[in-house]
GROMACS .gro file of C-alpha atoms in nm:
model
  282
    1ILE     CA    1  12.282   0.055   2.449
    2ALA     CA    2  12.412  -0.231   2.231
    3LEU     CA    3  12.429  -0.003   1.931
    4THR     CA    4  12.627   0.260   2.126
    5THR     CA    5  12.905   0.018   2.200
    6GLY     CA    6  12.955  -0.030   1.825
    7TRP     CA    7  12.990   0.341   1.758
    8PHE     CA    8  13.283   0.403   1.993
    9ASP     CA    9  13.618   0.233   2.026
   10THR     CA   10  13.763   0.492   2.266
   11ASN     CA   11  13.577   0.624   2.575
   12ARG     CA   12  13.320   0.351   2.521
   13SER     CA   13  13.217   0.331   2.887
   14LEU     CA   14  13.153   0.703   2.901
   15ALA     CA   15  12.951   0.692   2.577
   16VAL     CA   16  12.728   0.410   2.704
   17SER     CA   17  12.689   0.590   3.034
   18LEU     CA   18  12.582   0.913   2.863
   19VAL     CA   19  12.322   0.730   2.656
   20SER     CA   20  12.187   0.553   2.966
   21ALA     CA   21  12.163   0.886   3.150
   22GLY     CA   22  11.801   0.905   3.043
   23MET     CA   23  11.725   0.636   3.301
   24GLY     CA   24  11.841   0.884   3.564
   25VAL     CA   25  11.623   1.160   3.434
   26ALA     CA   26  11.307   0.947   3.457
   27PRO     CA   27  11.295   0.917   3.841
   28MET     CA   28  11.345   1.293   3.879
   29THR     CA   29  11.055   1.376   3.647
   30ILE     CA   30  10.815   1.084   3.647
   31SER     CA   31  10.810   1.021   4.025
   32PRO     CA   32  10.659   1.360   4.126
   33PHE     CA   33  10.434   1.348   3.821
   34ALA     CA   34  10.307   1.001   3.917
   35ARG     CA   35  10.249   1.109   4.276
   36TRP     CA   36  10.049   1.409   4.156
   37LEU     CA   37   9.839   1.194   3.920
   38ILE     CA   38   9.764   0.937   4.188
   39SER     CA   39   9.666   1.211   4.437
   40ALA     CA   40   9.448   1.395   4.179
   41TYR     CA   41   9.294   1.090   4.012
   42ASP     CA   42   9.384   0.728   4.085
   43TRP     CA   43   9.665   0.485   4.016
   44ARG     CA   44   9.498   0.346   3.698
   45THR     CA   45   9.478   0.693   3.542
   46ALA     CA   46   9.839   0.755   3.647
   47MET     CA   47   9.963   0.432   3.486
   48PHE     CA   48   9.763   0.498   3.164
   49ASP     CA   49   9.890   0.856   3.131
   50ILE     CA   50  10.251   0.760   3.194
   51GLY     CA   51  10.230   0.476   2.944
   52ILE     CA   52  10.083   0.703   2.671
   53THR     CA   53  10.357   0.962   2.739
   54ALA     CA   54  10.623   0.691   2.704
   55TRP     CA   55  10.480   0.592   2.365
   56VAL     CA   56  10.465   0.952   2.245
   57LEU     CA   57  10.836   1.003   2.335
   58LEU     CA   58  10.982   0.666   2.242
   59LEU     CA   59  10.829   0.578   1.910
   60PRO     CA   60  10.958   0.893   1.724
   61ALA     CA   61  11.297   0.858   1.897
   62VAL     CA   62  11.339   0.501   1.762
   63LEU     CA   63  11.328   0.638   1.407
   64LEU     CA   64  11.647   0.835   1.481
   65VAL     CA   65  11.851   0.525   1.576
   66ARG     CA   66  12.118   0.425   1.325
   67GLN     CA   67  12.335   0.117   1.293
   68PRO     CA   68  12.703   0.163   1.378
   69PRO     CA   69  12.954   0.177   1.088
   70LYS     CA   70  13.116  -0.143   0.965
   71PRO     CA   71  13.485  -0.196   1.061
   72VAL     CA   72  13.722  -0.004   0.835
   73MET     CA   73  13.940  -0.225   0.605
   74ALA     CA   74  14.304  -0.244   0.711
   75ASP     CA   75  14.579  -0.076   0.505
   76THR     CA   76  14.693  -0.417   0.375
   77GLY     CA   77  14.366  -0.440   0.184
   78SER     CA   78  14.261  -0.751   0.366
   79ALA     CA   79  13.904  -0.775   0.497
   80PRO     CA   80  13.866  -0.680   0.863
   81VAL     CA   81  13.818  -0.960   1.105
   82ALA     CA   82  13.502  -0.908   1.314
   83GLU     CA   83  13.528  -0.928   1.691
   84GLY     CA   84  13.387  -1.263   1.806
   85ALA     CA   85  13.408  -1.403   1.451
   86GLY     CA   86  13.319  -1.771   1.452
   87LEU     CA   87  13.152  -1.750   1.796
   88THR     CA   88  12.796  -1.864   1.776
   89VAL     CA   89  12.522  -1.737   2.007
   90GLY     CA   90  12.479  -2.083   2.160
   91LYS     CA   91  12.848  -2.109   2.237
   92ALA     CA   92  12.851  -1.758   2.385
   93LEU     CA   93  12.551  -1.827   2.608
   94ARG     CA   94  12.711  -2.144   2.743
   95SER     CA   95  13.056  -1.981   2.802
   96PRO     CA   96  13.187  -1.909   3.154
   97GLN     CA   97  13.209  -1.544   3.059
   98PHE     CA   98  12.836  -1.518   2.994
   99ILE     CA   99  12.738  -1.719   3.300
  100VAL     CA  100  12.940  -1.494   3.527
  101LEU     CA  101  12.816  -1.178   3.350
  102GLY     CA  102  12.454  -1.289   3.371
  103LEU     CA  103  12.474  -1.402   3.735
  104THR     CA  104  12.646  -1.075   3.839
  105PHE     CA  105  12.380  -0.870   3.652
  106PHE     CA  106  12.106  -1.076   3.820
  107ALA     CA  107  12.244  -1.044   4.171
  108CYS     CA  108  12.319  -0.670   4.125
  109CYS     CA  109  11.959  -0.600   4.026
  110ALA     CA  110  11.809  -0.833   4.289
  111ALA     CA  111  12.011  -0.644   4.550
  112HIS     CA  112  11.908  -0.289   4.463
  113SER     CA  113  11.558  -0.336   4.318
  114GLY     CA  114  11.390  -0.411   4.654
  115PRO     CA  115  11.531  -0.108   4.832
  116ILE     CA  116  11.455   0.116   4.532
  117PHE     CA  117  11.093  -0.007   4.502
  118HIS     CA  118  11.016   0.008   4.878
  119MET     CA  119  11.222   0.317   4.962
  120VAL     CA  120  10.923   0.554   4.969
  121SER     CA  121  10.723   0.321   5.189
  122TYR     CA  122  11.021   0.268   5.422
  123ALA     CA  123  11.077   0.638   5.454
  124MET     CA  124  10.706   0.696   5.533
  125LEU     CA  125  10.733   0.424   5.802
  126CYS     CA  126  11.024   0.622   5.951
  127GLY     CA  127  10.800   0.931   5.973
  128VAL     CA  128  10.888   1.112   5.649
  129ALA     CA  129  10.592   1.293   5.482
  130PRO     CA  130  10.463   1.127   5.159
  131MET     CA  131  10.573   1.395   4.911
  132ALA     CA  132  10.912   1.431   5.083
  133ALA     CA  133  10.946   1.050   5.068
  134VAL     CA  134  10.888   1.056   4.692
  135SER     CA  135  11.151   1.321   4.658
  136ILE     CA  136  11.410   1.069   4.788
  137TYR     CA  137  11.360   0.870   4.470
  138SER     CA  138  11.409   1.190   4.268
  139VAL     CA  139  11.738   1.253   4.450
  140GLU     CA  140  11.852   0.900   4.356
  141GLY     CA  141  11.771   0.968   3.992
  142LEU     CA  142  11.967   1.298   3.998
  143ALA     CA  143  12.262   1.127   4.164
  144GLY     CA  144  12.239   0.852   3.902
  145LEU     CA  145  12.313   1.109   3.631
  146GLY     CA  146  12.639   1.207   3.793
  147GLY     CA  147  12.715   0.845   3.885
  148ARG     CA  148  12.692   0.733   3.522
  149LEU     CA  149  12.941   0.993   3.410
  150PHE     CA  150  13.172   0.933   3.703
  151TYR     CA  151  13.177   0.554   3.672
  152GLY     CA  152  13.198   0.576   3.291
  153VAL     CA  153  13.511   0.795   3.307
  154LEU     CA  154  13.664   0.568   3.574
  155ALA     CA  155  13.592   0.256   3.368
  156ASP     CA  156  13.765   0.404   3.062
  157ARG     CA  157  14.074   0.487   3.274
  158LEU     CA  158  14.095   0.201   3.517
  159GLY     CA  159  13.909  -0.082   3.339
  160VAL     CA  160  13.551  -0.196   3.352
  161LYS     CA  161  13.596  -0.494   3.587
  162PRO     CA  162  13.761  -0.323   3.886
  163VAL     CA  163  13.522  -0.029   3.866
  164LEU     CA  164  13.224  -0.262   3.857
  165ILE     CA  165  13.349  -0.461   4.155
  166ALA     CA  166  13.407  -0.142   4.357
  167GLY     CA  167  13.065  -0.008   4.267
  168LEU     CA  168  12.893  -0.329   4.369
  169ALA     CA  169  13.074  -0.329   4.703
  170ILE     CA  170  12.967   0.034   4.771
  171GLN     CA  171  12.612  -0.052   4.677
  172ALA     CA  172  12.594  -0.340   4.929
  173ILE     CA  173  12.740  -0.119   5.203
  174VAL     CA  174  12.492   0.164   5.139
  175ILE     CA  175  12.196  -0.076   5.141
  176ALA     CA  176  12.304  -0.202   5.487
  177ALA     CA  177  12.343   0.160   5.604
  178TYR     CA  178  11.970   0.225   5.548
  179LEU     CA  179  11.900   0.015   5.853
  180SER     CA  180  12.053   0.281   6.078
  181ILE     CA  181  11.874   0.595   5.958
  182SER     CA  182  11.528   0.755   6.002
  183ARG     CA  183  11.546   1.129   5.922
  184LEU     CA  184  11.484   1.287   5.584
  185GLU     CA  185  11.831   1.440   5.555
  186GLN     CA  186  11.990   1.100   5.618
  187PHE     CA  187  11.776   0.949   5.346
  188TYR     CA  188  11.895   1.226   5.112
  189MET     CA  189  12.260   1.164   5.197
  190LEU     CA  190  12.240   0.789   5.130
  191ALA     CA  191  12.019   0.848   4.822
  192VAL     CA  192  12.307   1.047   4.665
  193ILE     CA  193  12.557   0.758   4.717
  194PHE     CA  194  12.307   0.484   4.637
  195GLY     CA  195  12.171   0.647   4.326
  196ALA     CA  196  12.516   0.733   4.197
  197THR     CA  197  12.634   0.375   4.254
  198TYR     CA  198  12.354   0.170   4.106
  199GLY     CA  199  12.318   0.423   3.824
  200GLY     CA  200  12.688   0.416   3.760
  201VAL     CA  201  12.735   0.038   3.742
  202MET     CA  202  12.438  -0.050   3.526
  203PRO     CA  203  12.585   0.077   3.196
  204LEU     CA  204  12.907  -0.112   3.259
  205TYR     CA  205  12.747  -0.451   3.187
  206ALA     CA  206  12.696  -0.356   2.823
  207VAL     CA  207  13.061  -0.253   2.793
  208LEU     CA  208  13.168  -0.577   2.951
  209ALA     CA  209  12.955  -0.781   2.713
  210ARG     CA  210  13.107  -0.588   2.419
  211GLU     CA  211  13.458  -0.661   2.539
  212TYR     CA  212  13.381  -1.031   2.591
  213PHE     CA  213  13.175  -1.117   2.282
  214GLY     CA  214  13.234  -0.843   2.022
  215GLN     CA  215  12.976  -0.641   1.838
  216ARG     CA  216  12.841  -0.904   1.597
  217ILE     CA  217  12.625  -1.094   1.847
  218LEU     CA  218  12.616  -0.831   2.120
  219GLY     CA  219  12.243  -0.763   2.081
  220THR     CA  220  12.147  -1.124   2.151
  221VAL     CA  221  12.404  -1.178   2.428
  222PHE     CA  222  12.333  -0.853   2.611
  223GLY     CA  223  11.957  -0.912   2.561
  224ALA     CA  224  11.992  -1.248   2.731
  225ALA     CA  225  12.195  -1.095   3.018
  226THR     CA  226  11.934  -0.817   3.052
  227MET     CA  227  11.664  -1.081   3.077
  228LEU     CA  228  11.842  -1.230   3.375
  229SER     CA  229  11.872  -0.883   3.527
  230SER     CA  230  11.499  -0.832   3.478
  231LEU     CA  231  11.434  -1.146   3.686
  232GLY     CA  232  11.646  -0.992   3.959
  233MET     CA  233  11.454  -0.665   3.931
  234ALA     CA  234  11.132  -0.858   3.974
  235LEU     CA  235  11.262  -1.068   4.266
  236GLY     CA  236  11.366  -0.778   4.488
  237PRO     CA  237  11.035  -0.593   4.519
  238LEU     CA  238  10.846  -0.921   4.550
  239ALA     CA  239  11.067  -1.044   4.830
  240GLY     CA  240  11.048  -0.703   4.999
  241GLY     CA  241  10.667  -0.712   4.998
  242MET     CA  242  10.661  -1.064   5.136
  243VAL     CA  243  10.907  -0.972   5.410
  244PHE     CA  244  10.698  -0.666   5.512
  245ASP     CA  245  10.375  -0.874   5.515
  246ALA     CA  246  10.543  -1.128   5.740
  247TYR     CA  247  10.731  -0.901   5.983
  248ALA     CA  248  10.562  -0.557   5.944
  249ASN     CA  249  10.901  -0.392   5.882
  250TYR     CA  250  11.171  -0.371   5.616
  251SER     CA  251  11.476  -0.469   5.820
  252TRP     CA  252  11.510  -0.817   5.663
  253LEU     CA  253  11.467  -0.664   5.318
  254PHE     CA  254  11.774  -0.449   5.360
  255ILE     CA  255  11.975  -0.725   5.533
  256GLY     CA  256  11.892  -0.972   5.257
  257SER     CA  257  11.959  -0.716   4.983
  258ALA     CA  258  12.298  -0.624   5.129
  259LEU     CA  259  12.396  -0.994   5.144
  260ILE     CA  260  12.291  -1.045   4.783
  261GLY     CA  261  12.492  -0.737   4.697
  262LEU     CA  262  12.799  -0.891   4.854
  263GLY     CA  263  12.723  -1.206   4.658
  264ALA     CA  264  12.732  -0.997   4.340
  265VAL     CA  265  13.077  -0.872   4.437
  266GLY     CA  266  13.202  -1.228   4.485
  267ILE     CA  267  13.060  -1.337   4.147
  268ALA     CA  268  13.212  -1.033   3.970
  269ILE     CA  269  13.552  -1.113   4.115
  270ALA     CA  270  13.530  -1.449   3.936
  271PHE     CA  271  13.508  -1.291   3.588
  272PRO     CA  272  13.726  -1.504   3.348
  273PRO     CA  273  13.997  -1.339   3.141
  274LEU     CA  274  13.894  -1.129   2.841
  275PRO     CA  275  13.754  -1.327   2.546
  276ARG     CA  276  14.006  -1.252   2.275
  277ARG     CA  277  14.228  -1.521   2.423
  278GLU     CA  278  13.959  -1.776   2.523
  279LEU     CA  279  13.642  -1.734   2.321
  280GLN     CA  280  13.764  -1.673   1.969
  281PRO     CA  281  13.868  -1.983   1.781
  282ALA     CA  282  14.229  -2.028   1.675
   0.00000   0.00000   0.00000
């Protein structure tokens, strides 16, 4: 993802969204495959087979990755000035821009990870058959493909920040809406909106990081932001499991996730101005 931002100066959001579309393909293909493996064998065999498959696909693909081209020298013959030149990693990680970016990324993932992880169990509690419940996750993945393209195009036309804020708001509303449904067709309807939204906003964080910090230290900065998002991804499912163990239902999971989602909106609104005025030294 970080490399992709360096290859494109125009339509950057769309390019990053297209590259990240693979994350939308995975739920459509791996979820039914995992369900079949667990039913036919056991969860250990399923995890082992999926892990080996990931190795077989990923390791050769890594060999195809190429570094982006260096900036072209200007017509004046002077050397190009790199974006974020003079900005150290330490200074970037302590900047208000990174703090807001990291907290938004964390809250966004903390909000949607619990509902994603527990969606199949929640649907089964509502009376949906197991295989049909798994298909809800596949619908989310398919919707995520379209959402990545849609939000990528919007971000290129309207700007990354307003599109991200709108997406986070929609995500919070949809999470709350899960409290009022129980039928399979209702799950499918919300899965389309939910999958398109969380799938669409996720690539935008890389584009924001590129705009704030430039390409030179993007790998480190975006890696640090992704680490915070991973903590959020871990928090949601854990909290959902604890809530279910305590109350034997998922209502508080969806209420809490929706509130965290609204918190992500509030944090995103506080994004400081773009870095070329504030982060780069005079």
